[in-house]
Amino acid sequence: MITKIRTYLRNEAHRFERRVKAKGFKQEVSYRVTKIVVSIVRSFIVFGLCFVILYPILQMIVAAVTNPDDLSNPLVVWIPRQFSLEFIQFAAEILDYRTGLINTAIMSFGVMILTLITSSLAGYAFAKLKFKGINILFFFVLFTIVVPPQTIAMPLYMIFNRLGLTSTLSSVFILAFLGMGIKSGIFIFIFRQVFRNLPKELEEAALIDGCGVFKTYYLVMLPNASSAFITVGLFSFVWQWNDVFYTRLLIAVENLNILALNLTSVSTKLVYMLQKLGVDQTLAEGISRNPLLVGTIANTGALLMMLPLLIGYLFVQRYFVESVERTGIVG
Amino acid sequence: MKLFGKRITYKQEKVIFGILFLSPWIIGLVFVFFSAILDSLLYSLSTVHFISGNATDAEISAFIESLGGFAFKKSGVILEWVGLDNFRYALFEHGTFNRILVDSVIEIGLNLPIIIIFSLLVAVMLNTRFKGNVFARAVFFLPVIIASDAITTALSQATLLQDTMNNVEESVFGNFEFQAFLLEAGLSQSIVTFLSNTVNQIFNVISYSGVQILIFLAGIQSIPSHLYEAAKIEGANSYESFWKITMPMVSPHILTVGIYTIIDGFVRAPITELILSLKDNLLYGYSASMAWIYFAIVILIIGIFIGLMNRVVFYYDN
């Protein structure tokens, strides 16, 4: 160890001497000092902000595994005296976690697949299969992006209500397939940018080798746009998972367990559950007004809801960052 | 390729497949988007009466007669034409609409510059190589994954829990002391309030700017490196090359990021709550007119933003 440090220092000293000879002592020192100061300031800011992001998550985790007695104990900071899974069990019960998780996963996954199909096809058409009037259609893509969802919320509900599709997952699926789901316009836009950046030669080579339009799309263009598929897939999955607006509008809470919806009505669910356990209604409502209890349950519930995404993020985090950079969305 | 026994050219084939590829989206545009937006416009100009499930046609037409004036049945509801009354109600009679609308607009106006500057700075920092930058990137995009209204709602109920865990007296006192220090230093009250509010909502700013950081990061990485090399040879330091190269090259993305930020705030805006609560009370007319006013203002803001930005933006191609 010590010899390692010694050789490192010796090498550094040699390098420094060489630099000083080339540039002059003053420049070299000021260059080094600036470099060190910049890196200190940068790491201060970057890791400070990392702390700001991670702090609430860590706190949620700690609050979820702490024994209820330790929560209000001022002597306990961060590391509880006794770990317990009581709150997690309780919150899982209130959120109806198992069915909720399955429903939410089915919903998000289905929406992801349908969004990928529709928006990649549409994006490809906008980029490579131009016909007269397609620019007007593309203008409408941009228009769907800037219209706030609340403007079309009520008629949307009426349309699906008339078809008898509210409070089923199919309403969300239909919206995704028709390219009108959560931020679908942005996804079409991303695919168009990516397909537009693919060279024309690819298409010509495919044509010479006897590919029709669909085969060109399927065999040549799709594999080349894989980064866009990753980006759009991830975003549509995550946004659908976290969405409250469309889900609350189109899927009634009572009929279908969706985690995000259950999480927004924790205190009502608490009253309901206490009543089911045979607690008197007034008492149940009183208990559900205890902010510390409701808060801890809501906190644990939020953790439970984001847990699958967090675990998934650990694995796909690399693709997530790289793919957005490689899509050339901005190029 | 052959179609109905006739040979068609590759060009025609492309058109056919173009329309075919677009067909799900076009169906959605016409039957969902256009029909919804038309309905919404009609709702905003009328009072909406609901038809109970077992009403006969005769009863419905009798009801329409009894309304007098101009009324008609449209997609399951009866619309009684009232002209601009709903808009008048929203703007001049409703108790809180104006205030909430102004709040929403101010929120956009304040958050827009903060998020743009913040995400650009973070993107520049994340782009440089330093120890632990893989970790830092992973952490910075974490909020994209977990930013959810459901979680925000849940955590807003858990403030007492957080206070209990944080030993709240101390942290509030610390913040307070710092504010007093700034006031003593001669800053005006409004600036101090603005600063402390911004600092206090740093977590929100971070969690709303994940996608924006990604866009900027991609933009910075698409800048050709020979520009930096040339600048370095000419003797520019990294500060100068940031302002002379990075900023102009990234400026078109400021437009993208800004518009995305505005769009991203739609569902979070305080006005959403009001509009949805009116809808739940079956006051579709009022709710629709408020949504249209909000839409008009958002379009106005986007227009102003694009207008302002077009003076600053630099396009490399031209």
XYZ file of C-alpha atoms in Angstrom:
649
model
C 0.000 0.000 0.000
C 2.649 2.502 1.073
C 4.862 1.679 -1.891
C 1.874 2.202 -4.169
C 1.239 5.660 -2.748
C 4.918 6.436 -2.993
C 5.131 5.507 -6.682
C 1.939 7.443 -7.384
C 3.334 10.565 -5.723
C 6.638 10.181 -7.523
C 4.883 9.894 -10.884
C 2.745 12.918 -10.109
C 5.802 14.926 -9.134
C 7.526 14.011 -12.386
C 4.465 14.984 -14.391
C 4.180 18.260 -12.507
C 7.839 19.077 -13.204
C 7.418 18.365 -16.890
C 4.300 20.547 -17.071
C 5.993 23.384 -15.188
C 8.870 23.259 -17.641
C 6.462 23.395 -20.567
C 3.995 25.990 -19.298
C 5.583 27.879 -16.475
C 5.024 27.464 -12.754
C 2.235 29.993 -12.296
C 0.003 28.685 -15.060
C 0.401 25.114 -13.962
C -0.469 25.870 -10.348
C -3.470 27.998 -11.226
C -4.654 25.320 -13.657
C -4.416 22.665 -10.963
C -6.097 24.780 -8.314
C -8.986 25.659 -10.615
C -9.414 22.018 -11.474
C -9.552 20.966 -7.840
C -11.922 23.770 -6.858
C -14.244 23.006 -9.764
C -14.356 19.345 -8.921
C -15.056 20.071 -5.245
C -17.863 22.489 -6.076
C -19.302 20.096 -8.614
C -19.311 17.103 -6.359
C -20.766 19.245 -3.582
C -23.688 20.223 -5.812
C -24.177 16.864 -7.516
C -24.030 14.723 -4.422
C -25.963 17.302 -2.431
C -28.781 17.032 -4.934
C -28.476 13.242 -4.904
C -28.968 13.458 -1.160
C -32.059 15.618 -1.638
C -33.516 12.978 -3.949
C -32.563 9.958 -1.877
C -33.413 11.393 1.547
C -37.220 11.098 1.331
C -36.951 7.623 -0.151
C -34.666 6.454 2.630
C -36.965 8.062 5.153
C -39.947 6.261 3.681
C -38.138 2.959 3.912
C -37.114 3.580 7.522
C -40.607 4.682 8.518
C -42.055 1.581 6.905
C -39.907 -0.899 8.796
C -39.918 0.860 12.159
C -41.815 -0.522 15.097
C -44.868 1.714 15.789
C -43.601 2.421 19.321
C -40.333 3.808 18.022
C -41.928 6.233 15.577
C -42.736 8.957 18.065
C -39.701 8.292 20.209
C -37.379 11.296 19.883
C -34.389 9.160 20.826
C -34.774 7.077 17.696
C -33.230 8.641 14.629
C -32.928 6.633 11.413
C -32.141 3.256 12.945
C -35.114 1.912 14.855
C -34.632 -0.082 18.052
C -36.944 -2.736 16.771
C -37.707 -3.523 13.180
C -41.198 -4.587 12.339
C -43.153 -5.328 9.236
C -46.453 -4.370 10.868
C -47.011 -1.233 8.820
C -46.100 -2.978 5.594
C -48.604 -5.733 6.280
C -51.239 -3.214 7.280
C -50.691 -0.994 4.239
C -50.658 -4.029 1.957
C -54.001 -5.043 3.411
C -55.499 -1.574 2.953
C -54.189 -1.145 -0.583
C -55.347 -4.653 -1.425
C -51.807 -5.011 -2.627
C -51.808 -8.355 -4.374
C -54.755 -7.819 -6.730
C -53.866 -4.153 -7.054
C -50.356 -5.009 -8.117
C -51.525 -7.577 -10.647
C -54.142 -5.226 -12.104
C -51.732 -2.317 -12.306
C -49.072 -4.489 -13.905
C -51.504 -5.848 -16.498
C -52.746 -2.339 -17.241
C -49.288 -0.806 -17.592
C -47.890 -3.675 -19.598
C -50.842 -3.781 -21.988
C -50.752 -0.038 -22.472
C -47.016 -0.202 -23.109
C -47.364 -2.834 -25.844
C -50.298 -1.074 -27.531
C -48.591 2.306 -27.358
C -45.443 0.840 -28.888
C -47.405 -0.674 -31.781
C -49.471 2.374 -32.637
C -46.924 5.088 -32.080
C -44.095 3.291 -33.874
C -46.311 2.625 -36.904
C -47.577 6.190 -36.952
C -44.105 7.619 -36.362
C -42.729 5.535 -39.229
C -45.474 6.710 -41.564
C -44.824 10.336 -40.613
C -41.092 9.909 -41.180
C -40.811 7.713 -44.260
C -44.167 7.063 -45.918
C -45.119 10.559 -46.877
C -48.216 11.279 -48.894
C -50.160 14.391 -49.706
C -51.630 16.046 -46.662
C -49.526 14.162 -44.151
C -48.098 17.406 -42.827
C -51.581 18.503 -41.820
C -51.994 15.218 -39.964
C -48.681 15.786 -38.221
C -49.872 19.202 -37.179
C -52.723 17.400 -35.430
C -50.192 15.248 -33.562
C -48.697 18.428 -32.166
C -52.196 19.677 -31.437
C -53.035 16.571 -29.391
C -49.873 17.225 -27.380
C -50.798 20.762 -26.349
C -54.461 20.171 -25.511
C -54.732 19.738 -21.738
C -56.381 16.411 -20.875
C -58.937 18.148 -18.692
C -60.409 19.871 -21.748
C -61.482 16.570 -23.260
C -61.943 14.710 -19.979
C -65.735 14.826 -19.635
C -66.654 13.955 -23.231
C -64.064 11.193 -23.103
C -65.812 9.789 -20.074
C -69.176 10.102 -21.837
C -67.909 8.286 -24.932
C -66.640 5.329 -22.936
C -69.639 5.410 -20.660
C -71.954 5.088 -23.665
C -69.930 2.115 -24.885
C -70.174 0.611 -21.410
C -66.406 0.414 -21.099
C -65.806 2.545 -18.020
C -64.464 0.730 -14.972
C -62.810 -1.860 -17.184
C -59.241 -1.923 -18.342
C -60.329 -1.997 -21.979
C -61.063 1.740 -21.950
C -57.420 2.503 -21.170
C -56.278 -0.101 -23.677
C -58.472 1.349 -26.443
C -57.139 4.831 -25.782
C -53.575 3.557 -25.967
C -54.216 1.628 -29.170
C -55.856 4.623 -30.816
C -52.847 6.759 -29.946
C -54.782 9.010 -27.578
C -53.474 7.785 -24.229
C -51.092 9.469 -21.825
C -48.770 11.712 -23.822
C -49.186 9.518 -26.919
C -48.473 12.512 -29.119
C -45.006 12.814 -27.630
C -44.317 9.139 -28.301
C -45.326 9.499 -31.967
C -43.090 12.544 -32.150
C -40.134 10.608 -30.714
C -40.582 7.751 -33.185
C -40.840 10.158 -36.088
C -37.585 11.858 -35.110
C -35.788 8.547 -34.758
C -37.041 7.026 -38.014
C -36.294 10.260 -39.846
C -32.670 10.065 -38.754
C -32.248 6.569 -40.199
C -30.479 6.820 -43.573
C -32.435 6.479 -46.779
C -29.891 3.925 -48.021
C -31.275 1.353 -45.590
C -34.657 1.569 -47.244
C -33.198 1.460 -50.762
C -31.042 -1.553 -49.948
C -34.090 -3.338 -48.525
C -36.083 -2.512 -51.647
C -33.371 -3.906 -53.919
C -33.266 -7.064 -51.868
C -36.967 -7.488 -52.450
C -38.578 -6.153 -49.286
C -41.990 -4.571 -49.475
C -42.881 -1.618 -47.278
C -44.010 -3.660 -44.325
C -41.039 -6.010 -44.513
C -38.690 -3.018 -44.652
C -40.315 -1.617 -41.564
C -40.341 -4.912 -39.727
C -36.962 -6.365 -40.679
C -34.794 -3.307 -41.285
C -36.151 -0.270 -39.495
C -37.411 -1.839 -36.266
C -34.060 -3.287 -35.135
C -32.366 0.026 -35.934
C -34.781 1.949 -33.763
C -34.441 -0.298 -30.731
C -33.321 2.557 -28.500
C -36.509 4.453 -29.279
C -38.504 1.369 -28.411
C -36.773 1.144 -25.053
C -37.346 4.823 -24.298
C -40.987 4.905 -25.315
C -41.729 1.549 -23.695
C -40.219 2.571 -20.387
C -41.926 5.928 -20.304
C -45.350 4.647 -21.275
C -45.108 1.880 -18.683
C -44.009 4.185 -15.887
C -46.438 6.982 -16.709
C -49.341 4.562 -16.889
C -48.292 3.005 -13.588
C -48.161 6.380 -11.879
C -51.127 7.973 -13.597
C -54.091 9.075 -11.551
C -55.904 11.356 -13.953
C -56.973 8.965 -16.726
C -57.357 6.060 -14.363
C -59.634 8.031 -12.058
C -61.593 9.303 -15.021
C -62.115 6.008 -16.804
C -61.771 3.334 -14.146
C -63.958 3.580 -11.092
C -62.187 2.766 -7.839
C -64.728 0.358 -6.475
C -64.717 -2.092 -9.318
C -61.076 -2.385 -10.092
C -58.068 -2.245 -7.841
C -55.436 0.061 -9.223
C -52.613 0.887 -6.826
C -52.428 4.584 -7.683
C -56.153 5.002 -7.057
C -56.111 3.045 -3.811
C -53.230 5.162 -2.607
C -55.148 8.408 -3.080
C -57.966 7.209 -0.834
C -56.057 5.686 2.067
C -58.119 7.234 4.870
C -61.449 6.165 3.357
C -60.092 2.671 2.907
C -58.894 2.681 6.510
C -62.391 3.512 7.797
C -63.868 0.827 5.582
C -61.424 -1.769 6.810
C -61.872 -0.892 10.471
C -65.634 -1.183 10.052
C -65.181 -4.542 8.446
C -63.210 -5.584 11.520
C -66.219 -4.649 13.625
C -65.121 -1.246 14.921
C -67.908 1.236 15.511
C -68.212 3.790 12.681
C -67.633 6.911 14.784
C -64.636 5.319 16.387
C -63.310 4.202 13.018
C -63.602 7.710 11.631
C -61.896 9.031 14.731
C -59.012 6.637 14.268
C -58.724 7.548 10.615
C -58.269 11.198 11.617
C -55.090 10.397 13.503
C -52.632 12.058 11.143
C -49.631 10.077 12.320
C -51.322 6.741 11.704
C -52.820 7.707 8.338
C -49.554 9.363 7.377
C -47.512 6.307 8.157
C -49.893 4.057 6.258
C -49.925 6.427 3.279
C -46.149 6.593 3.435
C -45.795 2.832 3.484
C -48.399 2.501 0.746
C -46.475 4.935 -1.450
C -43.354 2.882 -0.872
C -45.204 -0.305 -1.794
C -46.505 1.303 -4.967
C -43.117 2.506 -6.157
C -41.251 -0.597 -5.024
C -41.755 -2.639 -8.228
C -40.670 0.364 -10.290
C -37.615 0.909 -8.090
C -36.593 -2.720 -8.416
C -37.150 -2.599 -12.157
C -35.175 0.639 -12.384
C -32.146 -1.012 -10.794
C -32.011 -3.344 -13.788
C -32.973 -1.087 -16.675
C -31.409 2.143 -15.378
C -28.469 1.757 -17.769
C -30.688 1.389 -20.857
C -32.910 4.175 -19.653
C -30.182 6.787 -19.645
C -28.250 5.465 -22.632
C -31.219 4.919 -24.903
C -32.545 8.445 -24.526
C -29.134 9.754 -25.427
C -28.830 7.410 -28.379
C -32.304 7.939 -29.783
C -31.227 11.282 -31.107
C -34.676 12.561 -30.118
C -33.115 15.968 -30.146
C -30.787 15.531 -33.105
C -46.621 -5.859 -55.226
C -50.050 -6.754 -56.532
C -53.319 -5.366 -55.310
C -56.682 -6.603 -56.679
C -54.786 -8.261 -59.520
C -53.176 -4.982 -60.580
C -49.492 -4.226 -60.205
C -48.817 -1.097 -58.215
C -45.621 0.904 -58.015
C -43.452 1.097 -54.904
C -44.507 4.689 -54.467
C -48.189 3.780 -54.432
C -47.438 0.936 -52.068
C -45.803 3.410 -49.728
C -48.888 5.615 -49.745
C -51.169 2.662 -49.063
C -49.027 1.453 -46.194
C -48.660 4.996 -44.910
C -52.413 5.277 -44.547
C -52.594 1.752 -43.140
C -49.907 2.479 -40.550
C -51.619 5.674 -39.542
C -55.092 4.179 -39.455
C -55.316 3.391 -35.714
C -54.149 6.875 -34.894
C -56.452 8.491 -37.467
C -59.410 6.549 -36.078
C -58.455 7.750 -32.620
C -58.068 11.299 -33.835
C -61.463 11.401 -35.519
C -63.597 9.282 -33.221
C -62.004 10.034 -29.871
C -60.086 13.282 -30.034
C -62.188 15.330 -32.455
C -65.484 14.055 -31.158
C -64.390 14.698 -27.583
C -63.158 18.189 -28.334
C -66.327 19.028 -30.266
C -68.485 17.697 -27.418
C -66.435 19.654 -24.944
C -66.968 22.818 -26.956
C -70.712 22.157 -27.101
C -70.849 21.437 -23.358
C -69.097 24.701 -22.648
C -71.784 26.579 -24.582
C -74.762 24.878 -22.995
C -76.354 23.519 -19.881
C -76.082 19.748 -19.793
C -79.144 17.746 -18.730
C -78.801 14.046 -18.133
C -81.263 11.505 -19.401
C -82.201 8.761 -17.009
C -81.795 5.261 -18.380
C -85.480 4.406 -18.753
C -86.738 7.626 -20.349
C -88.724 7.108 -23.553
C -88.261 9.158 -26.692
C -91.574 10.933 -26.114
C -90.536 11.967 -22.612
C -87.239 13.238 -23.909
C -88.824 15.336 -26.621
C -91.390 16.645 -24.123
C -88.519 17.625 -21.826
C -86.770 19.389 -24.699
C -90.037 21.235 -25.443
C -90.372 22.273 -21.820
C -86.901 23.778 -21.785
C -87.948 26.246 -24.461
C -85.180 27.981 -26.324
C -82.717 25.959 -28.337
C -82.047 22.477 -27.029
C -81.074 19.200 -28.650
C -80.051 15.669 -27.819
C -76.410 14.823 -28.378
C -74.641 11.601 -27.450
C -76.710 10.622 -24.464
C -77.302 14.058 -22.951
C -79.597 16.973 -23.667
C -77.799 20.206 -24.372
C -79.619 23.434 -23.684
C -77.933 26.249 -25.582
C -76.925 29.110 -23.300
C -74.285 30.841 -25.390
C -71.433 32.311 -23.429
C -73.231 32.163 -20.060
C -70.941 29.432 -18.740
C -67.856 31.472 -19.531
C -69.424 34.499 -17.888
C -70.212 32.391 -14.839
C -66.659 31.030 -14.647
C -64.946 34.385 -15.015
C -67.258 36.712 -13.104
C -69.466 34.714 -10.774
C -67.605 31.647 -9.587
C -65.988 32.226 -6.227
C -62.538 30.746 -6.633
C -62.008 30.063 -10.330
C -60.139 33.287 -11.107
C -57.814 32.920 -8.181
C -57.033 29.271 -8.926
C -56.496 30.080 -12.594
C -54.058 32.854 -11.703
C -52.326 30.470 -9.283
C -51.950 27.892 -12.042
C -50.545 30.463 -14.454
C -48.130 31.851 -11.864
C -46.984 28.343 -11.084
C -46.174 27.781 -14.754
C -44.494 31.158 -15.011
C -42.303 30.597 -11.957
C -41.498 26.978 -12.564
C -40.636 27.384 -16.232
C -37.411 29.402 -15.842
C -36.412 27.555 -12.680
C -36.795 24.136 -14.277
C -35.087 25.158 -17.531
C -32.045 26.664 -15.782
C -31.828 23.899 -13.221
C -32.052 21.067 -15.726
C -29.528 22.694 -18.047
C -27.049 23.089 -15.195
C -27.543 19.530 -14.027
C -27.187 18.211 -17.583
C -23.923 20.109 -18.024
C -22.621 18.731 -14.743
C -23.710 15.172 -15.429
C -22.108 15.325 -18.843
C -18.609 15.815 -17.460
C -16.617 12.835 -16.326
C -16.070 12.490 -12.627
C -15.930 9.739 -10.095
C -19.379 8.398 -9.348
C -21.101 9.942 -12.360
C -22.827 6.673 -13.204
C -24.301 6.655 -9.709
C -25.262 10.327 -9.943
C -27.042 9.766 -13.250
C -28.961 6.826 -11.883
C -30.082 8.902 -8.907
C -31.048 11.945 -10.958
C -33.443 9.998 -13.146
C -34.996 8.231 -10.189
C -37.648 10.976 -9.819
C -38.857 10.260 -13.368
C -39.786 6.815 -12.120
C -41.387 7.778 -8.856
C -42.938 11.166 -9.626
C -46.611 10.381 -9.324
C -49.601 12.371 -8.212
C -50.716 9.400 -6.166
C -47.446 9.371 -4.261
C -47.494 13.140 -3.826
C -51.018 12.928 -2.432
C -50.045 10.114 -0.108
C -46.945 11.891 1.143
C -48.839 15.115 1.733
C -50.758 13.170 4.380
C -47.498 12.033 5.886
C -46.040 15.462 6.706
C -46.542 14.963 10.420
C -44.662 11.696 10.228
C -41.767 13.375 8.451
C -41.776 16.206 10.976
C -41.724 13.732 13.822
C -38.822 11.916 12.280
C -36.903 15.068 11.450
C -37.188 16.747 14.849
C -38.945 19.557 13.102
C -38.173 22.434 15.502
C -34.548 22.452 14.586
C -34.899 22.422 10.812
C -37.532 25.161 10.743
C -35.412 27.262 13.072
C -32.372 26.826 10.873
C -34.222 27.913 7.795
C -35.736 30.819 9.673
C -32.374 32.029 10.869
C -31.000 31.969 7.356
C -33.922 34.042 6.134
C -33.327 36.552 8.886
C -29.695 36.690 7.848
C -30.634 37.463 4.248
C -33.065 40.162 5.398
C -30.367 41.700 7.567
C -28.057 41.663 4.570
C -30.429 44.083 2.888
C -32.396 41.879 0.500
C -36.037 42.780 0.077
C -38.703 40.655 1.733
C -40.217 39.432 -1.527
C -36.885 38.188 -2.871
C -36.159 36.347 0.367
C -39.590 34.729 0.325
C -39.110 33.707 -3.296
C -35.674 32.265 -2.563
C -36.773 30.337 0.481
C -39.815 28.992 -1.357
C -37.610 27.862 -4.212
C -35.150 26.207 -1.865
C -37.953 24.543 0.042
C -39.423 23.060 -3.100
C -36.080 21.856 -4.440
C -37.314 18.283 -4.284
C -40.292 19.162 -6.492
C -38.063 20.992 -8.943
C -35.793 17.970 -9.192
C -38.625 15.536 -9.573
C -40.284 17.584 -12.325
C -37.112 18.040 -14.337
C -35.998 14.467 -14.985
C -37.121 14.325 -18.607
C -35.813 17.828 -19.200
C -32.360 16.821 -17.964
C -32.465 13.861 -20.335
C -33.327 16.103 -23.295
C -30.537 18.547 -22.469
C -28.065 15.738 -21.872
C -28.875 14.249 -25.262
C -28.592 17.699 -26.798
C -25.191 18.360 -25.259
C -23.888 14.999 -26.405
C -24.964 15.641 -29.967
C -22.728 18.740 -30.174
C -19.814 17.872 -32.477
C -16.629 17.655 -30.431
C -14.510 19.417 -33.066
C -16.121 22.688 -32.036
C -14.701 22.327 -28.531
C -11.320 21.273 -29.888
C -11.162 24.322 -32.132
C -12.126 26.587 -29.229
C -9.485 25.007 -27.012
C -6.791 25.559 -29.625
C -7.866 29.186 -29.912
C -7.315 29.487 -26.167
C -10.861 29.396 -24.783
C -11.331 27.972 -21.317
C -14.253 25.772 -20.418
C -16.289 28.680 -19.052
C -16.001 30.533 -22.344
C -16.711 27.496 -24.431
C -19.855 26.865 -22.375
C -21.251 30.282 -23.270
C -19.984 30.343 -26.843
C -20.611 26.735 -27.878
C -22.782 24.775 -25.468
C -25.382 27.485 -24.927
C -26.072 28.317 -28.594
C -26.017 24.674 -29.617
C -28.391 23.710 -26.835
C -30.718 26.679 -27.280
C -33.164 24.914 -29.660
C -33.718 22.326 -26.938
C -34.674 25.079 -24.517
C -37.763 25.437 -26.676
C -38.524 21.708 -26.490
C -37.871 21.593 -22.771
C -39.987 24.660 -22.102
C -42.974 23.340 -24.001
C -42.593 19.939 -22.361
C -42.483 21.599 -18.942
C -45.719 23.460 -19.635
C -47.456 20.326 -20.916
C -46.153 18.241 -18.052
C -47.723 20.640 -15.565
C -51.260 20.271 -16.975
C -52.491 17.502 -14.769
C -50.709 18.836 -11.681
C -52.171 22.320 -12.029
C -54.498 23.281 -9.164
C -57.198 24.025 -11.729
C -57.518 20.307 -12.522
C -58.974 19.601 -9.117
C -61.669 22.257 -9.580
C -62.589 21.103 -13.083
C -62.865 17.464 -12.032
C -64.870 18.282 -8.909
C -67.406 20.209 -11.010
C -67.586 17.244 -13.353
C -68.264 14.955 -10.400
C -71.138 17.256 -9.436
C -72.489 16.826 -12.989
C -72.002 20.511 -13.809
C -70.484 19.646 -17.167
C -71.189 23.019 -18.739
C -69.247 25.016 -16.153
C -66.501 22.457 -16.025
C -66.057 22.459 -19.814
C -66.025 26.239 -20.080
C -63.338 26.447 -17.373
C -61.283 23.821 -19.182
C -61.509 25.864 -22.384
C -60.436 29.052 -20.642
C -57.467 27.170 -19.206
C -56.641 25.757 -22.647
C -56.764 29.217 -24.230
C -54.417 30.605 -21.590
C -52.009 27.697 -21.965
C -51.895 28.218 -25.746
C -51.246 31.904 -25.092
C -48.381 31.087 -22.728
C -46.860 28.631 -25.198
C -47.201 31.257 -27.944
C -45.486 33.916 -25.839
C -42.758 31.464 -24.875
C -42.085 30.457 -28.483
C -42.147 34.118 -29.529
C -39.610 35.073 -26.871
C -37.414 32.076 -27.521
C -37.305 32.503 -31.281
C -35.268 35.670 -30.785
C -32.649 33.817 -28.756
C -32.542 30.398 -30.344
C -29.634 29.637 -32.634
C -30.011 27.055 -35.378
C -26.770 25.443 -36.508
C -28.153 24.498 -39.941
C -29.018 28.011 -41.077
